[in-house]
Coordinates of C-alpha atoms in Angstrom, one line a residue:
X1 CA 83.5 52.9 63.8
X2 CA 80.0 52.2 65.1
X3 CA 78.5 53.3 61.7
X4 CA 80.6 50.4 60.2
X5 CA 79.2 48.0 62.7
X6 CA 75.6 49.2 62.1
X7 CA 76.1 48.7 58.4
X8 CA 76.9 45.0 59.0
X9 CA 74.0 44.3 61.4
X10 CA 72.8 41.4 59.3
X11 CA 75.8 39.4 60.5
X12 CA 74.8 40.1 64.1
X13 CA 71.2 39.1 63.3
X14 CA 72.3 35.8 61.9
X15 CA 74.3 35.1 65.1
X16 CA 71.2 35.9 67.2
X17 CA 69.2 33.2 65.5
X18 CA 71.9 30.6 65.1
X19 CA 74.2 29.6 67.9
X20 CA 76.6 26.6 68.1
X21 CA 74.2 25.0 70.5
X22 CA 70.5 26.2 70.4
X23 CA 70.7 27.1 74.1
X24 CA 67.5 29.1 74.0
X25 CA 65.7 25.8 73.9
X26 CA 66.7 24.0 77.0
X27 CA 67.1 20.2 76.8
X28 CA 68.7 17.9 79.3
X29 CA 71.1 15.4 77.9
X30 CA 68.4 12.7 77.7
X31 CA 66.0 15.0 76.0
X32 CA 68.0 15.0 72.8
X33 CA 67.4 11.3 72.6
X34 CA 63.7 11.2 73.7
X35 CA 61.9 12.5 70.7
X36 CA 59.2 10.3 69.3
X37 CA 61.1 7.7 67.2
X38 CA 58.2 7.1 64.7
X39 CA 57.8 10.7 63.8
X40 CA 58.7 12.0 60.3
X41 CA 62.5 11.9 59.9
X42 CA 64.1 15.1 58.6
X43 CA 67.8 14.1 59.1
X44 CA 69.9 11.5 60.7
X45 CA 73.4 11.4 62.3
X46 CA 74.5 7.8 62.1
X47 CA 71.7 6.0 63.9
X48 CA 70.2 9.0 65.6
X49 CA 67.2 10.7 63.9
X50 CA 66.2 14.4 63.9
X51 CA 62.5 14.4 63.6
X52 CA 59.8 16.9 62.5
X53 CA 58.5 16.9 66.1
X54 CA 61.9 17.8 67.4
X55 CA 62.4 20.5 64.8
X56 CA 58.9 22.0 65.4
X57 CA 59.1 22.0 69.2
X58 CA 62.6 23.6 69.3
X59 CA 61.7 26.2 66.6
X60 CA 58.5 27.2 68.3
X61 CA 60.3 27.6 71.6
X62 CA 63.0 29.8 69.9
X63 CA 60.3 31.9 68.3
X64 CA 58.5 32.3 71.6
X65 CA 61.7 33.4 73.3
X66 CA 62.4 36.0 70.5
X67 CA 58.8 37.2 70.8
X68 CA 59.2 37.6 74.5
X69 CA 62.5 39.5 74.1
X70 CA 61.2 41.8 71.3
X71 CA 57.7 42.4 72.7
X72 CA 55.2 44.2 70.5
X73 CA 57.8 44.9 67.8
X74 CA 58.3 41.2 67.1
X75 CA 57.3 40.3 63.5
X76 CA 57.3 36.5 63.1
X77 CA 57.1 36.9 59.3
X78 CA 60.5 38.4 59.3
X79 CA 62.0 35.6 61.4
X80 CA 60.0 32.4 60.5
X81 CA 61.5 32.3 57.0
X82 CA 62.8 29.3 54.9
X83 CA 66.4 30.6 55.3
X84 CA 66.2 30.7 59.1
X85 CA 64.4 27.4 59.3
X86 CA 67.2 25.9 57.2
X87 CA 69.8 27.4 59.5
X88 CA 68.0 26.1 62.5
X89 CA 67.8 22.6 61.1
X90 CA 71.5 22.8 60.4
X91 CA 72.1 23.7 64.0
X92 CA 70.1 20.8 65.3
X93 CA 72.2 18.5 63.0
X94 CA 75.4 20.2 64.2
X95 CA 74.4 19.8 67.8
X96 CA 73.8 16.1 67.3
X97 CA 77.1 15.7 65.4
X98 CA 78.9 17.4 68.3
X99 CA 77.1 15.1 70.7
X100 CA 78.1 12.1 68.7
X101 CA 81.7 13.3 68.6
X102 CA 81.7 13.8 72.3
X103 CA 80.5 10.3 72.8
X104 CA 83.0 8.8 70.3
X105 CA 85.9 10.8 71.7
X106 CA 85.0 10.2 75.3
X107 CA 85.0 13.9 76.0
X108 CA 83.7 14.7 79.5
X109 CA 83.5 17.4 82.1
X110 CA 84.2 16.7 85.7
X111 CA 82.0 17.8 88.6
X112 CA 84.5 20.4 89.5
X113 CA 84.5 21.8 86.0
X114 CA 80.7 22.0 86.1
X115 CA 80.7 23.7 89.5
X116 CA 83.4 26.1 88.3
X117 CA 81.4 27.0 85.2
X118 CA 78.2 27.7 87.1
X119 CA 80.1 29.6 89.8
X120 CA 81.8 31.8 87.3
X121 CA 78.6 32.7 85.4
X122 CA 77.9 36.4 86.1
X123 CA 74.2 35.7 85.9
X124 CA 74.4 34.0 89.2
X125 CA 76.6 36.7 90.9
X126 CA 75.6 39.3 93.5
X127 CA 78.1 42.0 94.2
X128 CA 80.7 40.1 92.1
X129 CA 80.4 36.9 94.1
X130 CA 78.5 33.7 93.3
X131 CA 75.1 33.6 95.0
X132 CA 73.4 30.3 95.6
X133 CA 70.1 32.3 96.0
X134 CA 70.5 33.8 92.5
X135 CA 71.2 30.3 91.1
X136 CA 68.1 28.9 92.8
X137 CA 65.9 31.8 91.5
X138 CA 67.1 31.2 87.9
X139 CA 66.2 27.5 88.2
X140 CA 62.8 28.2 89.7
X141 CA 61.9 31.0 87.2
X142 CA 62.7 28.7 84.3
X143 CA 61.2 25.5 85.7
X144 CA 64.5 23.7 85.5
X145 CA 65.8 21.0 87.9
X146 CA 69.4 21.6 89.1
X147 CA 70.3 18.1 87.9
X148 CA 69.1 18.9 84.4
X149 CA 70.9 22.3 84.3
X150 CA 74.1 20.7 85.5
X151 CA 73.8 18.1 82.8
X152 CA 73.2 20.9 80.2
X153 CA 76.4 22.7 81.4
X154 CA 78.3 19.4 81.4
X155 CA 77.3 18.8 77.9
X156 CA 78.3 22.2 76.7
X157 CA 81.7 21.9 78.4
X158 CA 82.1 18.6 76.6
X159 CA 81.2 20.3 73.3
X160 CA 83.8 23.0 74.0
X161 CA 86.5 20.3 74.0
X162 CA 85.7 19.6 70.3
X163 CA 85.8 23.1 68.8
X164 CA 87.3 25.5 71.3
X165 CA 90.9 24.5 70.9
X166 CA 90.6 25.1 67.2
X167 CA 88.9 28.5 67.6
X168 CA 91.3 29.7 70.3
X169 CA 94.3 28.9 68.2
X170 CA 93.2 31.4 65.5
X171 CA 95.2 34.6 65.1
X172 CA 95.6 36.8 62.1
X173 CA 99.2 37.5 60.8
X174 CA 100.6 40.9 61.9
X175 CA 101.1 42.0 58.3
X176 CA 97.5 41.2 57.5
X177 CA 96.3 43.2 60.5
X178 CA 98.5 46.1 59.5
X179 CA 97.1 46.1 55.9
X180 CA 93.5 45.8 57.2
X181 CA 94.0 48.7 59.7
X182 CA 95.5 50.9 57.0
X183 CA 92.6 50.2 54.7
X184 CA 90.0 50.9 57.5
X185 CA 91.4 54.0 59.1
X186 CA 92.7 55.8 56.0
X187 CA 90.9 59.1 55.5
X188 CA 90.2 61.0 52.3
X189 CA 89.2 64.6 51.9
X190 CA 86.3 64.5 49.4
X191 CA 83.8 66.9 47.8
X192 CA 80.7 65.6 46.0
X193 CA 78.7 66.8 43.0
X194 CA 75.2 65.3 42.6
X195 CA 73.2 64.9 39.4
X196 CA 69.7 64.3 40.8
X197 CA 66.8 62.7 39.0
X198 CA 64.5 65.7 39.9
X199 CA 66.6 68.0 37.8
X200 CA 65.8 66.0 34.6
X201 CA 62.1 65.0 35.2
X202 CA 60.7 68.1 33.4
X203 CA 62.6 67.2 30.2
X204 CA 61.3 63.7 30.0
X205 CA 58.4 62.7 27.7
X206 CA 56.5 59.5 28.1
X207 CA 54.3 57.9 25.4
X208 CA 51.5 55.3 25.7
X209 CA 53.8 52.8 24.0
X210 CA 56.4 53.5 26.8
X211 CA 53.8 52.8 29.4
X212 CA 52.6 49.6 27.7
X213 CA 56.1 48.2 27.2
X214 CA 57.1 49.0 30.8
X215 CA 53.9 47.3 32.1
X216 CA 54.4 44.2 30.0
X217 CA 57.9 43.8 31.3
X218 CA 57.5 44.8 34.9
X219 CA 53.9 44.2 35.8
X220 CA 55.0 41.7 38.5
X221 CA 56.5 44.6 40.5
X222 CA 52.9 46.0 40.7
X223 CA 51.5 42.9 42.3
X224 CA 49.1 43.5 45.2
X225 CA 50.1 40.9 47.7
X226 CA 47.6 38.5 49.3
X227 CA 45.6 40.3 51.9
X228 CA 42.6 39.9 54.2
X229 CA 39.7 42.1 55.1
X230 CA 38.9 41.9 58.8
X231 CA 36.1 42.6 61.3
X232 CA 37.3 43.8 64.7
X233 CA 36.2 45.0 68.1
X234 CA 38.4 47.4 70.0
X235 CA 37.8 47.9 73.6
X236 CA 39.5 51.0 74.9
X237 CA 38.7 54.2 76.8
X238 CA 36.6 55.6 73.9
X239 CA 34.6 52.4 73.6
X240 CA 34.0 52.3 77.4
X241 CA 32.9 56.0 77.4
X242 CA 30.2 55.2 74.8
X243 CA 28.8 52.7 77.3
X244 CA 28.6 55.2 80.2
X245 CA 25.0 56.2 81.0
X246 CA 24.0 59.9 81.1
X247 CA 25.2 61.7 84.2
X248 CA 22.5 63.8 86.0
X249 CA 23.0 67.4 87.3
X250 CA 22.5 66.0 90.8
X251 CA 25.3 63.5 90.4
X252 CA 27.6 66.3 89.1
X253 CA 26.8 68.5 92.1
X254 CA 27.3 65.6 94.5
X255 CA 30.7 64.7 93.0
X256 CA 31.7 68.4 93.0
X257 CA 30.9 68.7 96.8
X258 CA 32.6 65.4 97.6
X259 CA 35.8 66.5 95.8
X260 CA 35.7 70.2 96.6
X261 CA 39.4 70.1 97.6
X262 CA 40.3 69.4 93.9
X263 CA 38.7 72.7 92.9
X264 CA 40.0 74.8 95.7
X265 CA 43.1 77.0 95.4
X266 CA 44.8 77.2 98.8
X267 CA 45.8 80.6 100.2
X268 CA 49.6 80.9 100.1
X269 CA 51.8 83.5 101.7
X270 CA 55.4 84.7 101.0
X271 CA 57.0 84.4 104.4
X272 CA 60.3 85.6 105.8
X273 CA 61.6 85.1 109.4
X274 CA 64.2 86.0 111.9
X275 CA 65.2 83.3 114.4
X276 CA 66.7 84.3 117.7
X277 CA 67.8 81.3 119.8
X278 CA 67.7 81.0 123.6
X279 CA 71.1 79.6 124.7
X280 CA 71.0 76.1 126.1
X281 CA 70.8 76.2 129.9
X282 CA 69.9 79.9 130.1
X283 CA 68.4 81.0 133.4
X284 CA 65.2 83.1 133.6
X285 CA 67.1 86.4 133.4
X286 CA 69.0 85.3 130.3
X287 CA 65.8 84.1 128.7
X288 CA 64.1 87.5 129.5
X289 CA 67.1 89.2 127.8
X290 CA 66.6 87.1 124.6
X291 CA 62.9 88.0 124.6
X292 CA 63.7 91.7 125.0
X293 CA 66.1 91.5 122.1
X294 CA 63.4 89.7 119.9
X295 CA 60.8 92.3 120.8
X296 CA 63.3 95.1 119.9
X297 CA 64.0 93.5 116.5
X298 CA 60.3 93.0 115.8
X299 CA 59.7 96.6 116.7
X300 CA 62.3 97.7 114.2
X301 CA 60.8 95.5 111.5
X302 CA 57.3 96.8 112.1
X303 CA 58.6 100.3 112.0
X304 CA 60.3 99.8 108.6
X305 CA 59.4 96.5 106.9
X306 CA 61.9 97.3 104.1
X307 CA 64.7 96.7 106.7
X308 CA 63.6 93.1 107.4
X309 CA 66.3 91.7 105.1
X310 CA 69.1 93.7 106.8
X311 CA 67.7 92.8 110.2
X312 CA 67.6 89.1 109.3
X313 CA 71.2 89.2 108.2
X314 CA 72.3 91.0 111.4
X315 CA 70.3 89.2 114.0
X316 CA 69.0 85.8 112.7
X317 CA 70.5 82.6 114.1
X318 CA 69.1 80.6 111.2
X319 CA 72.3 80.1 109.0
X320 CA 70.2 78.7 106.2
X321 CA 68.1 81.8 105.6
X322 CA 69.8 84.8 107.2
X323 CA 71.7 85.6 104.0
X324 CA 68.6 85.0 101.9
X325 CA 66.5 87.8 103.4
X326 CA 65.2 85.3 106.0
X327 CA 63.1 83.7 103.3
X328 CA 61.0 80.7 104.1
X329 CA 59.4 80.8 100.6
X330 CA 55.8 80.6 99.5
X331 CA 53.9 78.7 102.2
X332 CA 50.4 77.2 102.5
X333 CA 48.7 76.2 105.7
X334 CA 50.3 73.1 107.1
X335 CA 53.7 73.5 105.4
X336 CA 55.3 74.5 108.7
X337 CA 52.6 73.5 111.3
X338 CA 54.4 75.1 114.3
X339 CA 54.3 78.5 112.6
X340 CA 50.9 78.2 111.1
X341 CA 49.1 80.3 113.8
X342 CA 51.6 83.1 113.5
X343 CA 51.8 83.1 109.7
X344 CA 48.0 83.1 109.2
X345 CA 47.1 85.3 112.1
X346 CA 47.8 88.5 110.0
X347 CA 44.9 89.7 107.9
X348 CA 47.3 91.5 105.6
X349 CA 51.0 91.9 104.9
X350 CA 53.0 92.7 108.0
X351 CA 55.3 91.6 110.9
X352 CA 54.3 89.5 113.9
X353 CA 55.4 89.8 117.5
X354 CA 58.0 87.2 118.5
X355 CA 56.6 83.7 118.6
X356 CA 58.2 81.1 120.9
X357 CA 58.9 77.7 119.3
X358 CA 61.1 75.3 121.2
X359 CA 64.2 77.2 122.3
X360 CA 63.8 80.0 119.7
X361 CA 61.9 83.1 119.1
X362 CA 60.6 83.7 115.5
X363 CA 59.7 87.1 114.1
X364 CA 57.5 86.4 111.1
X365 CA 57.1 88.8 108.1
X366 CA 54.2 88.1 105.7
X367 CA 55.5 89.9 102.6
X368 CA 52.5 89.2 100.3
X369 CA 49.4 87.1 100.3
X370 CA 48.1 85.0 97.4
X371 CA 44.4 84.6 98.3
X372 CA 42.8 81.2 98.1
X373 CA 39.7 80.6 96.0
X374 CA 37.1 77.9 95.1
X375 CA 36.2 77.4 91.5
X376 CA 32.4 77.6 91.2
X377 CA 30.6 74.6 89.7
X378 CA 29.1 76.7 87.0
X379 CA 32.5 77.5 85.7
X380 CA 33.9 73.9 85.6
X381 CA 30.7 71.9 85.1
X382 CA 32.0 70.4 81.8
X383 CA 35.3 69.5 83.5
X384 CA 33.6 67.8 86.4
X385 CA 31.3 65.9 84.0
X386 CA 34.3 64.6 82.1
X387 CA 36.0 63.5 85.3
X388 CA 32.8 61.5 86.3
X389 CA 32.5 60.0 82.8
X390 CA 36.2 58.9 82.8
X391 CA 35.8 57.4 86.3
X392 CA 32.7 55.5 85.2
X393 CA 34.4 54.4 82.0
X394 CA 37.3 53.0 84.0
X395 CA 34.8 50.9 86.0
X396 CA 32.9 50.0 82.9
X397 CA 36.1 49.0 81.1
X398 CA 36.8 46.3 83.6
X399 CA 33.3 44.8 83.2
X400 CA 33.5 44.9 79.5
X401 CA 36.9 43.3 79.4
X402 CA 35.7 40.4 81.5
X403 CA 32.6 40.1 79.3
X404 CA 34.6 40.3 76.1
X405 CA 37.0 37.6 77.2
X406 CA 34.2 35.3 78.2
X407 CA 32.1 35.7 75.2
X408 CA 35.0 35.4 72.7
X409 CA 36.0 32.2 74.4
X410 CA 32.4 30.8 74.4
X411 CA 31.6 31.6 70.8
X412 CA 34.3 31.9 68.2
X413 CA 32.0 31.7 65.2
X414 CA 31.0 35.3 64.9
X415 CA 31.8 38.8 66.3
X416 CA 28.4 40.2 65.6
X417 CA 26.8 38.6 68.7
X418 CA 29.7 39.7 70.9
X419 CA 29.4 43.3 69.7
X420 CA 25.6 43.3 70.2
X421 CA 25.7 41.7 73.7
X422 CA 28.3 44.2 74.9
X423 CA 27.1 47.1 72.9
X424 CA 30.5 47.6 71.3
X425 CA 31.0 48.8 67.8
X426 CA 31.9 46.1 65.2
X427 CA 34.2 47.6 62.6
X428 CA 35.6 46.4 59.3
X429 CA 38.8 47.3 57.4
X430 CA 40.4 46.1 54.2
X431 CA 43.8 45.4 52.9
X432 CA 45.8 43.8 55.7
X433 CA 48.7 41.9 54.1
X434 CA 51.1 39.7 56.0
X435 CA 53.9 42.2 56.1
X436 CA 52.2 45.6 55.6
X437 CA 49.0 47.5 55.3
X438 CA 47.9 48.2 51.7
X439 CA 47.0 51.7 50.5
X440 CA 43.6 53.0 49.7
X441 CA 44.6 53.1 46.1
X442 CA 45.2 49.4 46.2
X443 CA 42.1 48.2 48.1
X444 CA 39.6 51.1 48.2
X445 CA 38.3 53.6 50.7
X446 CA 38.0 51.3 53.7
X447 CA 41.8 50.6 53.8
X448 CA 43.2 49.7 57.2
X449 CA 46.1 52.0 56.4
X450 CA 43.7 55.0 56.3
X451 CA 41.7 53.9 59.3
X452 CA 41.9 55.8 62.7
X453 CA 42.7 52.4 64.1
X454 CA 45.6 51.7 61.7
X455 CA 48.1 51.5 64.6
X456 CA 46.5 48.3 65.8
X457 CA 47.0 46.6 62.4
X458 CA 50.5 47.9 62.0
X459 CA 51.5 45.8 65.0
X460 CA 53.2 42.7 63.7
X461 CA 51.6 40.4 66.3
X462 CA 48.1 41.5 65.2
X463 CA 48.9 40.5 61.6
X464 CA 50.4 37.3 62.9
X465 CA 47.1 36.4 64.5
X466 CA 45.1 37.3 61.4
X467 CA 47.2 35.0 59.3
X468 CA 47.2 32.2 61.8
X469 CA 45.6 28.9 60.9
X470 CA 42.8 29.3 63.4
X471 CA 41.7 32.8 62.2
X472 CA 42.6 32.6 58.5
X473 CA 41.9 29.0 57.6
X474 CA 39.4 27.9 60.2
X475 CA 37.5 31.2 60.1
X476 CA 37.4 31.6 63.9
X477 CA 37.4 34.7 66.0
X478 CA 40.7 35.4 67.5
X479 CA 41.2 35.5 71.2
X480 CA 41.5 38.8 73.0
X481 CA 44.7 40.5 72.0
X482 CA 46.1 42.8 74.6
X483 CA 47.5 45.8 72.8
X484 CA 48.1 47.5 76.2
X485 CA 46.4 47.1 79.6
X486 CA 43.8 49.6 78.5
X487 CA 43.4 48.5 74.8
X488 CA 41.9 45.1 73.9
X489 CA 41.4 43.8 70.4
X490 CA 39.5 40.9 68.8
X491 CA 39.7 40.2 65.1
X492 CA 38.0 38.0 62.5
X493 CA 38.9 37.5 58.8
X494 CA 36.0 38.4 56.6
X495 CA 37.7 37.3 53.4
X496 CA 41.0 36.4 52.0
X497 CA 42.0 38.0 48.7
X498 CA 44.7 36.3 46.7
X499 CA 47.7 38.2 45.2
X500 CA 46.7 40.0 42.0
X501 CA 48.4 42.0 39.3
X502 CA 46.2 45.1 38.6
X503 CA 45.1 45.9 35.1
X504 CA 47.1 48.6 33.3
X505 CA 44.2 51.0 33.3
X506 CA 44.0 51.1 37.1
X507 CA 47.8 51.8 37.5
X508 CA 48.5 53.8 34.5
X509 CA 49.4 57.0 36.5
X510 CA 51.8 55.0 38.7
X511 CA 53.4 53.3 35.7
X512 CA 53.8 56.7 33.9
X513 CA 55.5 58.1 37.0
X514 CA 57.9 55.1 37.1
X515 CA 58.8 55.4 33.4
X516 CA 59.4 59.1 33.8
X517 CA 61.6 58.5 36.7
X518 CA 63.6 55.8 35.0
X519 CA 64.2 58.0 31.9
X520 CA 65.2 60.9 34.1
X521 CA 67.5 58.6 36.0
X522 CA 69.2 57.5 32.8
X523 CA 69.7 61.2 31.8
X524 CA 71.2 62.0 35.2
X525 CA 73.6 59.1 34.9
X526 CA 74.6 60.1 31.4
X527 CA 75.2 63.7 32.4
X528 CA 77.2 62.6 35.4
X529 CA 79.3 60.1 33.4
X530 CA 80.1 62.7 30.7
X531 CA 81.2 65.3 33.2
X532 CA 83.3 62.7 35.0
X533 CA 85.1 61.9 31.8
X534 CA 85.8 65.6 31.2
X535 CA 87.1 66.1 34.8
X536 CA 89.4 63.0 34.5
X537 CA 90.8 64.2 31.3
X538 CA 91.4 67.7 32.6
X539 CA 92.7 66.6 36.0
X540 CA 92.3 70.0 37.6
X541 CA 90.7 70.7 41.0
X542 CA 87.4 72.6 40.7
X543 CA 84.7 73.8 43.1
X544 CA 82.0 74.4 40.4
X545 CA 78.9 72.5 41.6
X546 CA 80.8 70.6 44.3
X547 CA 79.8 70.6 47.9
X548 CA 82.0 71.3 50.9
X549 CA 85.0 69.2 51.7
X550 CA 84.4 66.3 54.1
X551 CA 86.7 63.6 55.6
X552 CA 85.6 60.0 54.8
X553 CA 87.0 56.6 55.9
X554 CA 85.6 53.1 56.0
X555 CA 85.0 53.6 59.7
X556 CA 83.5 57.0 59.4
X557 CA 81.3 56.8 56.3
X558 CA 79.2 59.9 56.7
X559 CA 76.3 57.7 55.8
X560 CA 77.4 57.3 52.2
X561 CA 75.9 54.4 50.3
X562 CA 78.2 51.4 50.3
X563 CA 78.9 51.4 46.6
X564 CA 79.8 55.1 46.6
X565 CA 82.1 54.6 49.7
X566 CA 83.9 51.7 48.0
X567 CA 84.4 53.7 44.8
X568 CA 85.8 56.7 46.8
X569 CA 88.1 54.5 48.9
X570 CA 89.3 52.6 45.8
X571 CA 90.0 55.8 43.8
X572 CA 93.7 56.1 42.6
X573 CA 95.6 58.5 44.8
X574 CA 99.0 58.7 42.9
X575 CA 97.8 61.9 41.3
X576 CA 95.5 64.3 43.1
X577 CA 92.8 65.5 42.7
X578 CA 91.3 62.2 41.6
X579 CA 87.8 62.0 40.2
X580 CA 85.4 59.0 40.4
X581 CA 81.7 58.5 39.9
X582 CA 78.9 56.3 41.1
X583 CA 75.4 55.7 40.0
X584 CA 72.9 56.0 42.8
X585 CA 69.2 55.3 43.1
X586 CA 68.6 59.0 42.9
X587 CA 71.0 59.8 40.0
X588 CA 74.7 60.1 39.8
X589 CA 77.5 61.4 42.1
X590 CA 81.0 62.5 41.2
X591 CA 83.5 62.5 44.0
X592 CA 86.6 64.7 43.9
X593 CA 89.4 63.3 46.2
X594 CA 91.7 66.1 47.2
X595 CA 93.8 64.7 50.1
X596 CA 94.7 61.3 51.7
X597 CA 95.8 60.8 55.3
X598 CA 96.7 57.6 57.1
X599 CA 94.2 58.0 59.9
X600 CA 94.5 59.5 63.4
X601 CA 95.6 57.5 66.5
X602 CA 92.0 57.5 67.8
X603 CA 90.8 55.6 64.7
X604 CA 93.7 53.1 65.0
X605 CA 92.8 52.5 68.7
X606 CA 89.2 51.9 67.7
X607 CA 90.3 49.4 65.1
X608 CA 92.5 47.5 67.6
X609 CA 89.9 47.5 70.4
X610 CA 86.7 46.8 68.5
X611 CA 87.3 45.6 65.0
X612 CA 90.3 43.4 65.3
X613 CA 88.7 41.0 67.9
X614 CA 85.7 40.8 65.7
X615 CA 87.7 39.9 62.6
X616 CA 89.6 37.2 64.5
X617 CA 86.3 35.9 66.0
X618 CA 84.9 35.8 62.4
X619 CA 87.8 33.8 61.2
X620 CA 87.5 31.4 64.2
X621 CA 83.8 30.9 63.5
X622 CA 84.6 30.1 59.8
X623 CA 87.3 27.6 60.8
X624 CA 85.0 26.0 63.4
X625 CA 82.3 25.7 60.8
X626 CA 84.7 24.0 58.5
X627 CA 85.6 21.5 61.1
X628 CA 82.0 20.9 61.8
X629 CA 81.4 20.2 58.1
X630 CA 84.2 17.6 58.3
X631 CA 82.6 16.0 61.3
X632 CA 79.2 15.9 59.6
X633 CA 80.8 13.9 56.8
X634 CA 82.5 11.6 59.2
X635 CA 79.3 10.9 61.1
X636 CA 77.4 10.3 57.8
X637 CA 74.8 13.0 58.1
X638 CA 71.7 12.4 55.9
X639 CA 69.1 15.0 55.2
X640 CA 65.8 13.5 53.9
X641 CA 63.5 14.9 51.3
X642 CA 60.8 15.6 53.9
X643 CA 63.1 18.3 55.4
X644 CA 62.5 20.6 52.4
X645 CA 58.7 20.7 53.1
X646 CA 59.3 21.6 56.7
X647 CA 61.8 24.3 55.7
X648 CA 59.3 25.8 53.3
X649 CA 56.6 25.7 55.9
X650 CA 54.4 23.4 53.9

């Protein structure tokens, strides 16, 4: 079930970017009408314009919100695409269309409706009840006035009057749901036989003509994308350590003495005890009797320490330890302060006389002693030195971070001066493309992908900075990029290299490998298709070359490629076994369908609980979109030529 949902994540991603109302960008009612009227017009709904400024402001805010949500994993190049820009413009238009429809239709939401909507929002609840404090915190954290937020809620409630009645009226016919459920939960017992490319590679021959013809036809696929070479300064622990001055032997010795406790192993003792309590309110005679008993038990324990466990079980009033040999565990000085003197008074293993603590007598047995020790400086000098250097580096890092931030802000024309002033290493790497790091084979030995610092340039936001207008076009240093609290990065573009198609001579080995693989793939497909034909003609079940039987359905795909799954689930089942085949990127696969079952109750329940609501919601969204398109036509939506430039990011 969940495999099916994961397979269709692109639908979910589209929904994340596009909502009926772009609510991630908060505007009050008036704000939709307050954009600069003389700005470049991208679209118009009747007399109301949607301008480039409005689009840019709202789209930047949406990207910022997504960046905040995704953190370091956010890659703006994957989101800020023409398709998503087009969809966002459509949403701004649709929002304006809905607003116009609300005005024309006199749709409104009363104060009670607004209060009810806010009060029922779980975001403002505490322990299941509306909390005015949570609501106030939300407004304060987002810098929103209550009057503006209420207007926003009122507007959305008014919008809901337009489309919600249509969406809520949607339901799929029972017969349709029955057929869909049957198709989704039906299970087929399948065995697979694979014809892999690797099996045929050794039989393939590739000529120079093959290589040339492939290159002439497919050279575009070898294109090295536009990339930059970059200088950078990384400030981290290693860089700070290089700035730490030499540590003298006297400093090492002083640090060692000041922190001697770190290098001292405390003495610890395995301790057992017998607790004999004095009854509450006991007179002197009774107390003397208890002491006599304690002395007698102690004498027995001293006479035969091996009996201590039995004596504890017989005499101890400590219910927690009497059945555990009286064990108090492995104790260091200070673990049980009131017993310290007794526990550490013995110079070797043994049993103490009774010790009075509160209203009880304790008989202590020291079963064994783990002697304490102090590591000599001579044995741990290198460790102590490293500790000192790390401590100094931590202090140095703070100073360097302040200096780096100040100098980068003061002078953005060069990184050399910054590196010299702070005595930090200025490094250079090559081959940073917008979406990836190029290989050493593509850009040479100094490839960022092969650098020890590759992880920094693999971060989407670092590449985003490198390809920003300031850094790429204006040739300025970047600001300080915080990779983590202990890793700061500054980058500068050295040169921009346009996309190029490499000469055949430089990629001949790669082309030969591709040609060889393509020929082997054709052989694998041919062999698979020939065997499939034979099996279909024969119609007999066989295990020769086939894997183990596995159950497959559209909900439980066993990670089969979509094309193969569709082929298997579409195979005729009037006569079994049934044989079908599918070409794959790695060759060819024959599937033998042996059995068909109509799905178990659990799968049917999953369909009803999870998939059916999604299907109905999808239909509702499609219908609502259709109504929106009709409203767009009614309200005479115009999209101007300038919109295309904005969508393409020009």
